[in-house]
Coordinates of C-alpha atoms in Angstrom, one line a residue:
M224 CA 174.1 89.4 128.4
P225 CA 170.4 88.3 128.3
T226 CA 169.7 84.8 129.5
A227 CA 166.0 84.7 128.6
S228 CA 164.5 82.1 126.3
I229 CA 162.3 83.5 123.5
L230 CA 159.9 81.6 121.3
V231 CA 159.7 82.8 117.7
T232 CA 156.6 81.5 115.9
G233 CA 156.9 81.3 112.2
G234 CA 160.6 81.2 112.5
A235 CA 161.2 79.5 109.2
G236 CA 159.8 82.4 107.2
F237 CA 161.6 85.5 106.1
T238 CA 160.7 87.8 109.0
G239 CA 160.8 85.2 111.7
S240 CA 164.2 83.9 110.6
H241 CA 165.7 87.4 110.7
V242 CA 164.2 88.1 114.1
A243 CA 165.5 84.7 115.4
K244 CA 169.0 85.4 114.1
E245 CA 169.1 88.9 115.6
L246 CA 167.9 87.7 119.0
H247 CA 170.5 84.9 118.9
Q248 CA 173.2 87.4 118.1
R249 CA 172.1 89.5 121.1
G250 CA 172.6 86.5 123.4
Y251 CA 169.1 85.2 123.8
Q252 CA 168.2 81.5 123.7
V253 CA 165.9 81.3 120.7
I254 CA 163.3 78.5 120.2
V255 CA 161.7 78.5 116.7
L256 CA 158.3 77.0 116.0
D257 CA 156.9 76.7 112.5
D258 CA 154.6 74.2 110.8
L259 CA 156.5 74.4 107.4
K260 CA 153.3 74.3 105.4
S261 CA 152.9 76.3 102.2
P262 CA 149.8 78.4 101.8

C-alpha cells in the first residue's frame, strides 16, 4: 500500500475531486488545495 502524500491542486473542482478520491482509495494520503473562487 502506498504511503506517499500527494498534493492535488484544484481539488474542489470536477476533475480534481475525482482524482483525489481515486488516489485516496488507492491508499495515498491526499492533500487538496483550492482557492474556491468562481471564474
